[in-house]
Amino acid sequence: MESSNSSVCSVSEFYLICFPELNSGRYVLSICFVVLMLSSLVANSLLMTTVFAVQVLQEPIYYLLSMLAAVDMLLCVVSTPKTLALLWFDAIAVDTHTCFAQMYFIYSCVSMESALFLILAFDRYISICHPLRYPSIITTGIVIKAAAFMLGRSLILSLPLPLLAAFRNYCSRNSIAHCYCETWAVVTLSAADSTIVSLYMLAVTSVVYGTDLLFIIFSYYMIIQAVLRLDSSGAALKALSTCSSHLILILFFYSTIFTILVSNQSSHSVPRHVHVLLSILYHLVPPALNPIVYAIRTKEIRQALRKLLGKIKVFPIVQR
């Protein structure tokens, strides 16, 4: 018999084990995923179309929201269809290259979303703390450069993760206890030491999410300081209201990340299906929520959206 050490063992595909605990209930769950995915795609597409079709919204802040919408749509498209195919058709097999590519794009999208929230926080800081200088600081060129830098940061820092995972040995196990190629679920399949991967994931999480969150907190600290110095309570409320939608989404985004990290560390006390469900909803709920919150909380977007839908006879404008 040939020794296992005399040959290189490799696998060509992984098998996703999504919700084995559920039987018919998985179809009900999949319908919820479809509703959230379609809501995200429609709402974000509508937001992007409105920004580029209505002249009044062609400003840096709304370009940032369009970038956020594009990232949200990509996140949904990358993560959800395979999960639905698995739940509907038992398509549990996934090619290893496709798996590592999915891992890369998911991590890049989430990192880019964090970066965009940071840029939006800086935009609100300049708008409230330095309103007279806002037009000269927040220009389209600056926004494009900042977004390009953050995109590059996300793409470059995310690349080693799938590469480190790809060069591990998966001879003993190739069944992923997840609905998609979640990084840690894939890495832990290998019997090899995962210290390097763990350290890199910790470093990237600290550099990307930790740094972004610290700067966001600092921006809002400065905003609150500026608001407290205002003489009029009405002016203070108006200033804070311009940040409300952004602040709601930031709190939801980072609290969800924190919850998932805690559930990862408490894998023995948190049921597996709860952690898997949280991870999937994390890729669906924020993308569906972001454009809706901005549309509801931002007067200019509401008016522009009504104007656009009125033009295409979807929601006719009431003639006065």
PDB file of C-alpha atoms in Angstrom:
ATOM      1  CA  MET A   1       0.000   0.000   0.000  1.00  0.00           C
ATOM      2  CA  GLU A   2       1.353   3.440  -0.954  1.00  0.00           C
ATOM      3  CA  SER A   3       2.280   5.656   1.957  1.00  0.00           C
ATOM      4  CA  SER A   4       0.181   8.807   2.340  1.00  0.00           C
ATOM      5  CA  ASN A   5       3.421  10.803   2.651  1.00  0.00           C
ATOM      6  CA  SER A   6       4.684   9.707  -0.763  1.00  0.00           C
ATOM      7  CA  SER A   7       2.110  11.603  -2.745  1.00  0.00           C
ATOM      8  CA  VAL A   8       0.583  15.025  -2.667  1.00  0.00           C
ATOM      9  CA  CYS A   9      -3.050  14.966  -1.674  1.00  0.00           C
ATOM     10  CA  SER A  10      -5.362  17.584  -3.121  1.00  0.00           C
ATOM     11  CA  VAL A  11      -9.096  18.139  -3.555  1.00  0.00           C
ATOM     12  CA  SER A  12     -10.828  19.723  -6.526  1.00  0.00           C
ATOM     13  CA  GLU A  13     -14.030  20.722  -4.751  1.00  0.00           C
ATOM     14  CA  PHE A  14     -15.534  21.404  -1.361  1.00  0.00           C
ATOM     15  CA  TYR A  15     -18.970  20.424  -0.074  1.00  0.00           C
ATOM     16  CA  LEU A  16     -21.119  23.003   1.673  1.00  0.00           C
ATOM     17  CA  ILE A  17     -23.159  21.694   4.606  1.00  0.00           C
ATOM     18  CA  CYS A  18     -25.634  24.505   5.136  1.00  0.00           C
ATOM     19  CA  PHE A  19     -28.605  23.718   7.413  1.00  0.00           C
ATOM     20  CA  PRO A  20     -28.746  19.944   7.892  1.00  0.00           C
ATOM     21  CA  GLU A  21     -30.946  20.556  10.936  1.00  0.00           C
ATOM     22  CA  LEU A  22     -33.740  21.876   8.711  1.00  0.00           C
ATOM     23  CA  ASN A  23     -35.929  19.880   6.340  1.00  0.00           C
ATOM     24  CA  SER A  24     -38.865  21.665   4.742  1.00  0.00           C
ATOM     25  CA  GLY A  25     -38.052  24.731   6.840  1.00  0.00           C
ATOM     26  CA  ARG A  26     -35.088  25.538   4.627  1.00  0.00           C
ATOM     27  CA  TYR A  27     -37.441  26.475   1.760  1.00  0.00           C
ATOM     28  CA  VAL A  28     -39.186  29.018   3.974  1.00  0.00           C
ATOM     29  CA  LEU A  29     -35.779  30.364   4.976  1.00  0.00           C
ATOM     30  CA  SER A  30     -34.684  30.567   1.350  1.00  0.00           C
ATOM     31  CA  ILE A  31     -37.741  32.684   0.512  1.00  0.00           C
ATOM     32  CA  CYS A  32     -36.636  35.183   3.164  1.00  0.00           C
ATOM     33  CA  PHE A  33     -33.172  35.246   1.570  1.00  0.00           C
ATOM     34  CA  VAL A  34     -34.680  35.847  -1.892  1.00  0.00           C
ATOM     35  CA  VAL A  35     -36.827  38.712  -0.613  1.00  0.00           C
ATOM     36  CA  LEU A  36     -33.829  40.357   1.037  1.00  0.00           C
ATOM     37  CA  MET A  37     -31.602  39.843  -2.008  1.00  0.00           C
ATOM     38  CA  LEU A  38     -34.176  41.246  -4.451  1.00  0.00           C
ATOM     39  CA  SER A  39     -34.898  44.150  -2.100  1.00  0.00           C
ATOM     40  CA  SER A  40     -31.194  44.932  -1.979  1.00  0.00           C
ATOM     41  CA  LEU A  41     -30.688  44.715  -5.742  1.00  0.00           C
ATOM     42  CA  VAL A  42     -33.787  46.780  -6.563  1.00  0.00           C
ATOM     43  CA  ALA A  43     -33.279  49.427  -3.868  1.00  0.00           C
ATOM     44  CA  ASN A  44     -29.561  49.898  -4.574  1.00  0.00           C
ATOM     45  CA  SER A  45     -30.115  49.973  -8.354  1.00  0.00           C
ATOM     46  CA  LEU A  46     -32.824  52.582  -7.882  1.00  0.00           C
ATOM     47  CA  LEU A  47     -30.583  54.668  -5.629  1.00  0.00           C
ATOM     48  CA  MET A  48     -27.711  54.588  -8.145  1.00  0.00           C
ATOM     49  CA  THR A  49     -30.036  55.411 -11.037  1.00  0.00           C
ATOM     50  CA  THR A  50     -31.556  58.322  -9.115  1.00  0.00           C
ATOM     51  CA  VAL A  51     -28.154  59.791  -8.242  1.00  0.00           C
ATOM     52  CA  PHE A  52     -26.900  59.717 -11.828  1.00  0.00           C
ATOM     53  CA  ALA A  53     -30.217  60.708 -13.449  1.00  0.00           C
ATOM     54  CA  VAL A  54     -31.216  63.648 -11.241  1.00  0.00           C
ATOM     55  CA  GLN A  55     -28.954  66.688 -11.529  1.00  0.00           C
ATOM     56  CA  VAL A  56     -29.434  67.933  -7.970  1.00  0.00           C
ATOM     57  CA  LEU A  57     -27.914  64.721  -6.540  1.00  0.00           C
ATOM     58  CA  GLN A  58     -24.724  64.870  -8.584  1.00  0.00           C
ATOM     59  CA  GLU A  59     -22.598  65.869  -5.626  1.00  0.00           C
ATOM     60  CA  PRO A  60     -19.731  64.069  -3.810  1.00  0.00           C
ATOM     61  CA  ILE A  61     -21.858  62.830  -0.891  1.00  0.00           C
ATOM     62  CA  TYR A  62     -24.314  61.114  -3.238  1.00  0.00           C
ATOM     63  CA  TYR A  63     -21.506  59.626  -5.327  1.00  0.00           C
ATOM     64  CA  LEU A  64     -20.292  58.022  -2.103  1.00  0.00           C
ATOM     65  CA  LEU A  65     -23.759  56.570  -1.524  1.00  0.00           C
ATOM     66  CA  SER A  66     -23.697  55.204  -5.086  1.00  0.00           C
ATOM     67  CA  MET A  67     -20.364  53.509  -4.387  1.00  0.00           C
ATOM     68  CA  LEU A  68     -21.833  51.996  -1.220  1.00  0.00           C
ATOM     69  CA  ALA A  69     -24.821  50.772  -3.245  1.00  0.00           C
ATOM     70  CA  ALA A  70     -22.520  49.148  -5.832  1.00  0.00           C
ATOM     71  CA  VAL A  71     -20.523  47.362  -3.109  1.00  0.00           C
ATOM     72  CA  ASP A  72     -23.743  46.156  -1.453  1.00  0.00           C
ATOM     73  CA  MET A  73     -25.033  44.753  -4.741  1.00  0.00           C
ATOM     74  CA  LEU A  74     -21.756  42.950  -5.413  1.00  0.00           C
ATOM     75  CA  LEU A  75     -21.815  41.457  -1.904  1.00  0.00           C
ATOM     76  CA  CYS A  76     -25.324  40.065  -2.481  1.00  0.00           C
ATOM     77  CA  VAL A  77     -24.471  38.645  -5.912  1.00  0.00           C
ATOM     78  CA  VAL A  78     -21.252  37.009  -4.699  1.00  0.00           C
ATOM     79  CA  SER A  79     -22.627  35.355  -1.563  1.00  0.00           C
ATOM     80  CA  THR A  80     -26.342  34.596  -1.982  1.00  0.00           C
ATOM     81  CA  PRO A  81     -27.005  32.706  -5.282  1.00  0.00           C
ATOM     82  CA  LYS A  82     -24.860  29.721  -4.256  1.00  0.00           C
ATOM     83  CA  THR A  83     -26.663  29.565  -0.910  1.00  0.00           C
ATOM     84  CA  LEU A  84     -30.029  29.507  -2.710  1.00  0.00           C
ATOM     85  CA  ALA A  85     -28.838  26.791  -5.129  1.00  0.00           C
ATOM     86  CA  LEU A  86     -27.761  24.743  -2.134  1.00  0.00           C
ATOM     87  CA  LEU A  87     -31.078  25.147  -0.327  1.00  0.00           C
ATOM     88  CA  TRP A  88     -33.235  24.526  -3.408  1.00  0.00           C
ATOM     89  CA  PHE A  89     -31.330  21.961  -5.437  1.00  0.00           C
ATOM     90  CA  ASP A  90     -28.852  20.438  -2.937  1.00  0.00           C
ATOM     91  CA  ALA A  91     -26.011  21.844  -5.058  1.00  0.00           C
ATOM     92  CA  ILE A  92     -23.520  21.339  -2.260  1.00  0.00           C
ATOM     93  CA  ALA A  93     -20.382  20.988  -4.400  1.00  0.00           C
ATOM     94  CA  VAL A  94     -18.271  24.063  -5.114  1.00  0.00           C
ATOM     95  CA  ASP A  95     -15.029  24.163  -7.091  1.00  0.00           C
ATOM     96  CA  THR A  96     -12.032  25.046  -4.911  1.00  0.00           C
ATOM     97  CA  HIS A  97     -11.000  27.983  -7.143  1.00  0.00           C
ATOM     98  CA  THR A  98     -14.555  29.333  -7.053  1.00  0.00           C
ATOM     99  CA  CYS A  99     -14.585  28.910  -3.281  1.00  0.00           C
ATOM    100  CA  PHE A 100     -11.364  30.875  -2.776  1.00  0.00           C
ATOM    101  CA  ALA A 101     -12.565  33.572  -5.206  1.00  0.00           C
ATOM    102  CA  GLN A 102     -15.845  33.913  -3.285  1.00  0.00           C
ATOM    103  CA  MET A 103     -13.889  34.175  -0.040  1.00  0.00           C
ATOM    104  CA  TYR A 104     -11.780  36.978  -1.520  1.00  0.00           C
ATOM    105  CA  PHE A 105     -14.645  39.040  -2.920  1.00  0.00           C
ATOM    106  CA  ILE A 106     -16.754  38.763   0.237  1.00  0.00           C
ATOM    107  CA  TYR A 107     -13.889  39.921   2.429  1.00  0.00           C
ATOM    108  CA  SER A 108     -13.049  42.736  -0.021  1.00  0.00           C
ATOM    109  CA  CYS A 109     -16.661  43.955  -0.172  1.00  0.00           C
ATOM    110  CA  VAL A 110     -17.056  44.071   3.607  1.00  0.00           C
ATOM    111  CA  SER A 111     -13.705  45.894   3.940  1.00  0.00           C
ATOM    112  CA  MET A 112     -14.724  48.391   1.260  1.00  0.00           C
ATOM    113  CA  GLU A 113     -18.058  48.993   2.984  1.00  0.00           C
ATOM    114  CA  SER A 114     -16.231  49.816   6.216  1.00  0.00           C
ATOM    115  CA  ALA A 115     -13.971  52.224   4.288  1.00  0.00           C
ATOM    116  CA  LEU A 116     -16.955  53.995   2.711  1.00  0.00           C
ATOM    117  CA  PHE A 117     -18.557  54.475   6.115  1.00  0.00           C
ATOM    118  CA  LEU A 118     -15.302  56.120   7.226  1.00  0.00           C
ATOM    119  CA  ILE A 119     -15.315  58.492   4.220  1.00  0.00           C
ATOM    120  CA  LEU A 120     -18.971  59.325   4.889  1.00  0.00           C
ATOM    121  CA  ALA A 121     -18.113  60.089   8.526  1.00  0.00           C
ATOM    122  CA  PHE A 122     -15.362  62.458   7.364  1.00  0.00           C
ATOM    123  CA  ASP A 123     -17.855  64.105   5.001  1.00  0.00           C
ATOM    124  CA  ARG A 124     -20.276  64.723   7.886  1.00  0.00           C
ATOM    125  CA  TYR A 125     -17.428  66.035  10.064  1.00  0.00           C
ATOM    126  CA  ILE A 126     -16.402  68.636   7.456  1.00  0.00           C
ATOM    127  CA  SER A 127     -20.043  69.527   6.751  1.00  0.00           C
ATOM    128  CA  ILE A 128     -20.801  70.331  10.399  1.00  0.00           C
ATOM    129  CA  CYS A 129     -17.448  71.430  11.833  1.00  0.00           C
ATOM    130  CA  HIS A 130     -16.163  73.373   8.795  1.00  0.00           C
ATOM    131  CA  PRO A 131     -19.270  74.233   6.726  1.00  0.00           C
ATOM    132  CA  LEU A 132     -17.724  77.234   4.940  1.00  0.00           C
ATOM    133  CA  ARG A 133     -14.785  75.140   3.733  1.00  0.00           C
ATOM    134  CA  TYR A 134     -16.926  72.129   2.764  1.00  0.00           C
ATOM    135  CA  PRO A 135     -17.186  72.911  -1.004  1.00  0.00           C
ATOM    136  CA  SER A 136     -13.417  73.349  -1.301  1.00  0.00           C
ATOM    137  CA  ILE A 137     -12.531  70.231   0.734  1.00  0.00           C
ATOM    138  CA  ILE A 138     -15.161  67.678  -0.285  1.00  0.00           C
ATOM    139  CA  THR A 139     -14.828  67.734  -4.060  1.00  0.00           C
ATOM    140  CA  THR A 140     -15.576  65.020  -6.586  1.00  0.00           C
ATOM    141  CA  GLY A 141     -11.848  64.584  -7.200  1.00  0.00           C
ATOM    142  CA  ILE A 142     -11.102  64.105  -3.493  1.00  0.00           C
ATOM    143  CA  VAL A 143     -13.944  61.603  -3.149  1.00  0.00           C
ATOM    144  CA  ILE A 144     -12.708  59.585  -6.134  1.00  0.00           C
ATOM    145  CA  LYS A 145      -9.125  59.552  -4.819  1.00  0.00           C
ATOM    146  CA  ALA A 146     -10.227  58.545  -1.316  1.00  0.00           C
ATOM    147  CA  ALA A 147     -12.495  55.803  -2.661  1.00  0.00           C
ATOM    148  CA  ALA A 148      -9.741  54.529  -4.987  1.00  0.00           C
ATOM    149  CA  PHE A 149      -7.278  54.387  -2.095  1.00  0.00           C
ATOM    150  CA  MET A 150      -9.753  52.533   0.120  1.00  0.00           C
ATOM    151  CA  LEU A 151     -10.632  50.147  -2.718  1.00  0.00           C
ATOM    152  CA  GLY A 152      -6.948  49.402  -3.234  1.00  0.00           C
ATOM    153  CA  ARG A 153      -6.494  48.875   0.503  1.00  0.00           C
ATOM    154  CA  SER A 154      -9.387  46.409   0.620  1.00  0.00           C
ATOM    155  CA  LEU A 155      -8.320  44.447  -2.471  1.00  0.00           C
ATOM    156  CA  ILE A 156      -4.655  44.212  -1.442  1.00  0.00           C
ATOM    157  CA  LEU A 157      -5.166  43.378   2.235  1.00  0.00           C
ATOM    158  CA  SER A 158      -7.821  40.772   1.416  1.00  0.00           C
ATOM    159  CA  LEU A 159      -5.691  38.934  -1.172  1.00  0.00           C
ATOM    160  CA  PRO A 160      -3.407  36.958   1.201  1.00  0.00           C
ATOM    161  CA  LEU A 161      -6.395  35.285   2.899  1.00  0.00           C
ATOM    162  CA  PRO A 162      -7.528  33.124  -0.047  1.00  0.00           C
ATOM    163  CA  LEU A 163      -3.896  32.563  -1.036  1.00  0.00           C
ATOM    164  CA  LEU A 164      -3.008  31.284   2.442  1.00  0.00           C
ATOM    165  CA  ALA A 165      -6.121  29.107   2.399  1.00  0.00           C
ATOM    166  CA  ALA A 166      -5.383  27.760  -1.093  1.00  0.00           C
ATOM    167  CA  PHE A 167      -1.955  26.420  -0.128  1.00  0.00           C
ATOM    168  CA  ARG A 168      -3.249  24.370   2.793  1.00  0.00           C
ATOM    169  CA  ASN A 169      -3.776  20.616   2.692  1.00  0.00           C
ATOM    170  CA  TYR A 170      -7.417  19.498   2.674  1.00  0.00           C
ATOM    171  CA  CYS A 171      -6.895  15.739   2.382  1.00  0.00           C
ATOM    172  CA  SER A 172      -8.659  14.743   5.556  1.00  0.00           C
ATOM    173  CA  ARG A 173     -11.768  16.956   5.266  1.00  0.00           C
ATOM    174  CA  ASN A 174     -13.444  18.950   2.523  1.00  0.00           C
ATOM    175  CA  SER A 175     -16.950  19.521   3.934  1.00  0.00           C
ATOM    176  CA  ILE A 176     -17.519  23.159   4.909  1.00  0.00           C
ATOM    177  CA  ALA A 177     -19.964  23.627   7.778  1.00  0.00           C
ATOM    178  CA  HIS A 178     -21.407  26.763   6.200  1.00  0.00           C
ATOM    179  CA  CYS A 179     -23.660  27.989   3.370  1.00  0.00           C
ATOM    180  CA  TYR A 180     -20.817  29.761   1.575  1.00  0.00           C
ATOM    181  CA  CYS A 181     -17.002  29.754   1.638  1.00  0.00           C
ATOM    182  CA  GLU A 182     -16.541  31.572   4.914  1.00  0.00           C
ATOM    183  CA  THR A 183     -12.820  32.061   5.533  1.00  0.00           C
ATOM    184  CA  TRP A 184     -12.469  30.477   8.947  1.00  0.00           C
ATOM    185  CA  ALA A 185     -14.821  27.588   8.099  1.00  0.00           C
ATOM    186  CA  VAL A 186     -12.561  26.712   5.143  1.00  0.00           C
ATOM    187  CA  VAL A 187      -9.230  27.212   6.921  1.00  0.00           C
ATOM    188  CA  THR A 188     -10.156  24.971   9.858  1.00  0.00           C
ATOM    189  CA  LEU A 189     -10.743  22.026   7.499  1.00  0.00           C
ATOM    190  CA  SER A 190      -7.012  21.585   7.135  1.00  0.00           C
ATOM    191  CA  ALA A 191      -5.050  19.649   9.713  1.00  0.00           C
ATOM    192  CA  ALA A 192      -2.115  22.043   9.284  1.00  0.00           C
ATOM    193  CA  ASP A 193      -1.314  24.695  11.856  1.00  0.00           C
ATOM    194  CA  SER A 194      -3.563  27.744  11.340  1.00  0.00           C
ATOM    195  CA  THR A 195      -1.555  30.212  13.444  1.00  0.00           C
ATOM    196  CA  ILE A 196      -0.355  32.276  10.472  1.00  0.00           C
ATOM    197  CA  VAL A 197      -3.858  32.571   9.030  1.00  0.00           C
ATOM    198  CA  SER A 198      -5.287  33.452  12.449  1.00  0.00           C
ATOM    199  CA  LEU A 199      -2.686  36.142  13.022  1.00  0.00           C
ATOM    200  CA  TYR A 200      -3.218  37.622   9.580  1.00  0.00           C
ATOM    201  CA  MET A 201      -7.000  37.665  10.005  1.00  0.00           C
ATOM    202  CA  LEU A 202      -6.563  39.365  13.385  1.00  0.00           C
ATOM    203  CA  ALA A 203      -4.153  41.911  11.883  1.00  0.00           C
ATOM    204  CA  VAL A 204      -6.438  42.709   8.929  1.00  0.00           C
ATOM    205  CA  THR A 205      -9.488  42.967  11.185  1.00  0.00           C
ATOM    206  CA  SER A 206      -7.616  45.357  13.480  1.00  0.00           C
ATOM    207  CA  VAL A 207      -6.157  47.465  10.652  1.00  0.00           C
ATOM    208  CA  VAL A 208      -9.322  47.665   8.551  1.00  0.00           C
ATOM    209  CA  TYR A 209     -12.300  47.603  10.899  1.00  0.00           C
ATOM    210  CA  GLY A 210     -10.487  48.752  14.040  1.00  0.00           C
ATOM    211  CA  THR A 211      -8.813  51.759  12.409  1.00  0.00           C
ATOM    212  CA  ASP A 212     -11.941  52.744  10.491  1.00  0.00           C
ATOM    213  CA  LEU A 213     -14.075  52.545  13.622  1.00  0.00           C
ATOM    214  CA  LEU A 214     -11.606  54.611  15.669  1.00  0.00           C
ATOM    215  CA  PHE A 215     -11.576  57.399  13.071  1.00  0.00           C
ATOM    216  CA  ILE A 216     -15.379  57.267  12.799  1.00  0.00           C
ATOM    217  CA  ILE A 217     -15.704  57.592  16.588  1.00  0.00           C
ATOM    218  CA  PHE A 218     -13.249  60.498  16.561  1.00  0.00           C
ATOM    219  CA  SER A 219     -15.212  62.214  13.749  1.00  0.00           C
ATOM    220  CA  TYR A 220     -18.461  61.941  15.695  1.00  0.00           C
ATOM    221  CA  TYR A 221     -16.761  63.100  18.872  1.00  0.00           C
ATOM    222  CA  MET A 222     -15.714  66.272  17.030  1.00  0.00           C
ATOM    223  CA  ILE A 223     -19.206  66.617  15.557  1.00  0.00           C
ATOM    224  CA  ILE A 224     -20.828  66.386  18.999  1.00  0.00           C
ATOM    225  CA  GLN A 225     -18.360  68.943  20.357  1.00  0.00           C
ATOM    226  CA  ALA A 226     -19.257  71.329  17.522  1.00  0.00           C
ATOM    227  CA  VAL A 227     -22.998  70.776  17.983  1.00  0.00           C
ATOM    228  CA  LEU A 228     -22.790  71.463  21.736  1.00  0.00           C
ATOM    229  CA  ARG A 229     -21.245  74.848  20.990  1.00  0.00           C
ATOM    230  CA  LEU A 230     -24.248  75.928  18.918  1.00  0.00           C
ATOM    231  CA  ASP A 231     -26.460  78.513  20.599  1.00  0.00           C
ATOM    232  CA  SER A 232     -29.706  77.376  19.035  1.00  0.00           C
ATOM    233  CA  SER A 233     -31.189  73.993  19.955  1.00  0.00           C
ATOM    234  CA  GLY A 234     -32.960  73.967  16.591  1.00  0.00           C
ATOM    235  CA  ALA A 235     -29.653  74.356  14.765  1.00  0.00           C
ATOM    236  CA  ALA A 236     -28.135  71.563  16.867  1.00  0.00           C
ATOM    237  CA  LEU A 237     -31.002  69.196  16.071  1.00  0.00           C
ATOM    238  CA  LYS A 238     -30.768  70.038  12.378  1.00  0.00           C
ATOM    239  CA  ALA A 239     -27.025  69.352  12.374  1.00  0.00           C
ATOM    240  CA  LEU A 240     -27.490  66.014  14.114  1.00  0.00           C
ATOM    241  CA  SER A 241     -30.356  65.020  11.810  1.00  0.00           C
ATOM    242  CA  THR A 242     -27.996  65.172   8.818  1.00  0.00           C
ATOM    243  CA  CYS A 243     -25.939  62.428  10.511  1.00  0.00           C
ATOM    244  CA  SER A 244     -28.812  60.245  11.681  1.00  0.00           C
ATOM    245  CA  SER A 245     -29.045  57.870   8.706  1.00  0.00           C
ATOM    246  CA  HIS A 246     -25.285  57.437   8.570  1.00  0.00           C
ATOM    247  CA  LEU A 247     -25.071  56.818  12.308  1.00  0.00           C
ATOM    248  CA  ILE A 248     -27.898  54.231  12.247  1.00  0.00           C
ATOM    249  CA  LEU A 249     -26.148  52.222   9.532  1.00  0.00           C
ATOM    250  CA  ILE A 250     -22.731  52.463  11.192  1.00  0.00           C
ATOM    251  CA  LEU A 251     -24.124  51.152  14.480  1.00  0.00           C
ATOM    252  CA  PHE A 252     -25.831  48.264  12.692  1.00  0.00           C
ATOM    253  CA  PHE A 253     -22.767  47.452  10.549  1.00  0.00           C
ATOM    254  CA  TYR A 254     -20.203  47.303  13.357  1.00  0.00           C
ATOM    255  CA  SER A 255     -22.524  45.744  15.933  1.00  0.00           C
ATOM    256  CA  THR A 256     -23.197  42.918  13.460  1.00  0.00           C
ATOM    257  CA  ILE A 257     -19.456  42.425  12.885  1.00  0.00           C
ATOM    258  CA  PHE A 258     -18.927  42.336  16.650  1.00  0.00           C
ATOM    259  CA  THR A 259     -21.747  39.799  17.087  1.00  0.00           C
ATOM    260  CA  ILE A 260     -20.303  37.506  14.416  1.00  0.00           C
ATOM    261  CA  LEU A 261     -16.805  37.740  15.920  1.00  0.00           C
ATOM    262  CA  VAL A 262     -18.179  36.852  19.354  1.00  0.00           C
ATOM    263  CA  SER A 263     -20.157  33.917  17.936  1.00  0.00           C
ATOM    264  CA  ASN A 264     -16.976  32.713  16.201  1.00  0.00           C
ATOM    265  CA  GLN A 265     -15.072  32.782  19.480  1.00  0.00           C
ATOM    266  CA  SER A 266     -17.998  31.137  21.309  1.00  0.00           C
ATOM    267  CA  SER A 267     -18.543  28.396  18.746  1.00  0.00           C
ATOM    268  CA  HIS A 268     -19.022  25.773  21.489  1.00  0.00           C
ATOM    269  CA  SER A 269     -21.793  27.719  23.254  1.00  0.00           C
ATOM    270  CA  VAL A 270     -23.468  29.209  20.145  1.00  0.00           C
ATOM    271  CA  PRO A 271     -25.309  26.648  17.970  1.00  0.00           C
ATOM    272  CA  ARG A 272     -23.705  26.238  14.538  1.00  0.00           C
ATOM    273  CA  HIS A 273     -26.882  27.061  12.619  1.00  0.00           C
ATOM    274  CA  VAL A 274     -27.249  30.347  14.560  1.00  0.00           C
ATOM    275  CA  HIS A 275     -23.748  31.442  13.559  1.00  0.00           C
ATOM    276  CA  VAL A 276     -24.356  30.413   9.925  1.00  0.00           C
ATOM    277  CA  LEU A 277     -27.666  32.295   9.822  1.00  0.00           C
ATOM    278  CA  LEU A 278     -26.062  35.428  11.315  1.00  0.00           C
ATOM    279  CA  SER A 279     -23.314  35.333   8.683  1.00  0.00           C
ATOM    280  CA  ILE A 280     -25.792  35.029   5.813  1.00  0.00           C
ATOM    281  CA  LEU A 281     -28.044  37.792   7.130  1.00  0.00           C
ATOM    282  CA  TYR A 282     -24.971  39.999   7.500  1.00  0.00           C
ATOM    283  CA  HIS A 283     -24.546  39.828   3.710  1.00  0.00           C
ATOM    284  CA  LEU A 284     -28.224  40.516   3.061  1.00  0.00           C
ATOM    285  CA  VAL A 285     -29.708  42.818   5.692  1.00  0.00           C
ATOM    286  CA  PRO A 286     -27.231  45.752   5.520  1.00  0.00           C
ATOM    287  CA  PRO A 287     -27.317  45.898   1.677  1.00  0.00           C
ATOM    288  CA  ALA A 288     -31.123  45.936   1.799  1.00  0.00           C
ATOM    289  CA  LEU A 289     -31.243  48.376   4.716  1.00  0.00           C
ATOM    290  CA  ASN A 290     -28.664  50.955   3.558  1.00  0.00           C
ATOM    291  CA  PRO A 291     -30.524  52.474   0.567  1.00  0.00           C
ATOM    292  CA  ILE A 292     -33.883  52.363   2.344  1.00  0.00           C
ATOM    293  CA  VAL A 293     -32.583  54.240   5.408  1.00  0.00           C
ATOM    294  CA  TYR A 294     -30.875  56.875   3.252  1.00  0.00           C
ATOM    295  CA  ALA A 295     -33.992  57.278   1.090  1.00  0.00           C
ATOM    296  CA  ILE A 296     -36.238  57.690   4.139  1.00  0.00           C
ATOM    297  CA  ARG A 297     -33.917  59.940   6.150  1.00  0.00           C
ATOM    298  CA  THR A 298     -32.584  62.160   3.348  1.00  0.00           C
ATOM    299  CA  LYS A 299     -35.009  64.745   2.012  1.00  0.00           C
ATOM    300  CA  GLU A 300     -33.058  65.376  -1.217  1.00  0.00           C
ATOM    301  CA  ILE A 301     -33.060  61.666  -2.119  1.00  0.00           C
ATOM    302  CA  ARG A 302     -36.784  61.355  -1.387  1.00  0.00           C
ATOM    303  CA  GLN A 303     -37.599  64.312  -3.622  1.00  0.00           C
ATOM    304  CA  ALA A 304     -35.275  63.157  -6.413  1.00  0.00           C
ATOM    305  CA  LEU A 305     -36.670  59.618  -6.261  1.00  0.00           C
ATOM    306  CA  ARG A 306     -40.228  60.905  -6.451  1.00  0.00           C
ATOM    307  CA  LYS A 307     -39.264  63.085  -9.407  1.00  0.00           C
ATOM    308  CA  LEU A 308     -37.606  60.184 -11.244  1.00  0.00           C
ATOM    309  CA  LEU A 309     -40.481  57.763 -10.639  1.00  0.00           C
ATOM    310  CA  GLY A 310     -42.908  60.468 -11.739  1.00  0.00           C
ATOM    311  CA  LYS A 311     -41.071  60.797 -15.056  1.00  0.00           C
ATOM    312  CA  ILE A 312     -41.343  57.083 -15.770  1.00  0.00           C
ATOM    313  CA  LYS A 313     -45.011  57.022 -14.643  1.00  0.00           C
ATOM    314  CA  VAL A 314     -44.391  54.631 -11.747  1.00  0.00           C
ATOM    315  CA  PHE A 315     -45.405  57.136  -9.104  1.00  0.00           C
ATOM    316  CA  PRO A 316     -47.028  60.114 -10.815  1.00  0.00           C
ATOM    317  CA  ILE A 317     -46.268  63.483  -9.309  1.00  0.00           C
ATOM    318  CA  VAL A 318     -49.374  65.146  -7.951  1.00  0.00           C
ATOM    319  CA  GLN A 319     -50.061  68.344  -9.818  1.00  0.00           C
ATOM    320  CA  ARG A 320     -50.799  71.279  -7.576  1.00  0.00           C
TER     321      ARG A 320
END
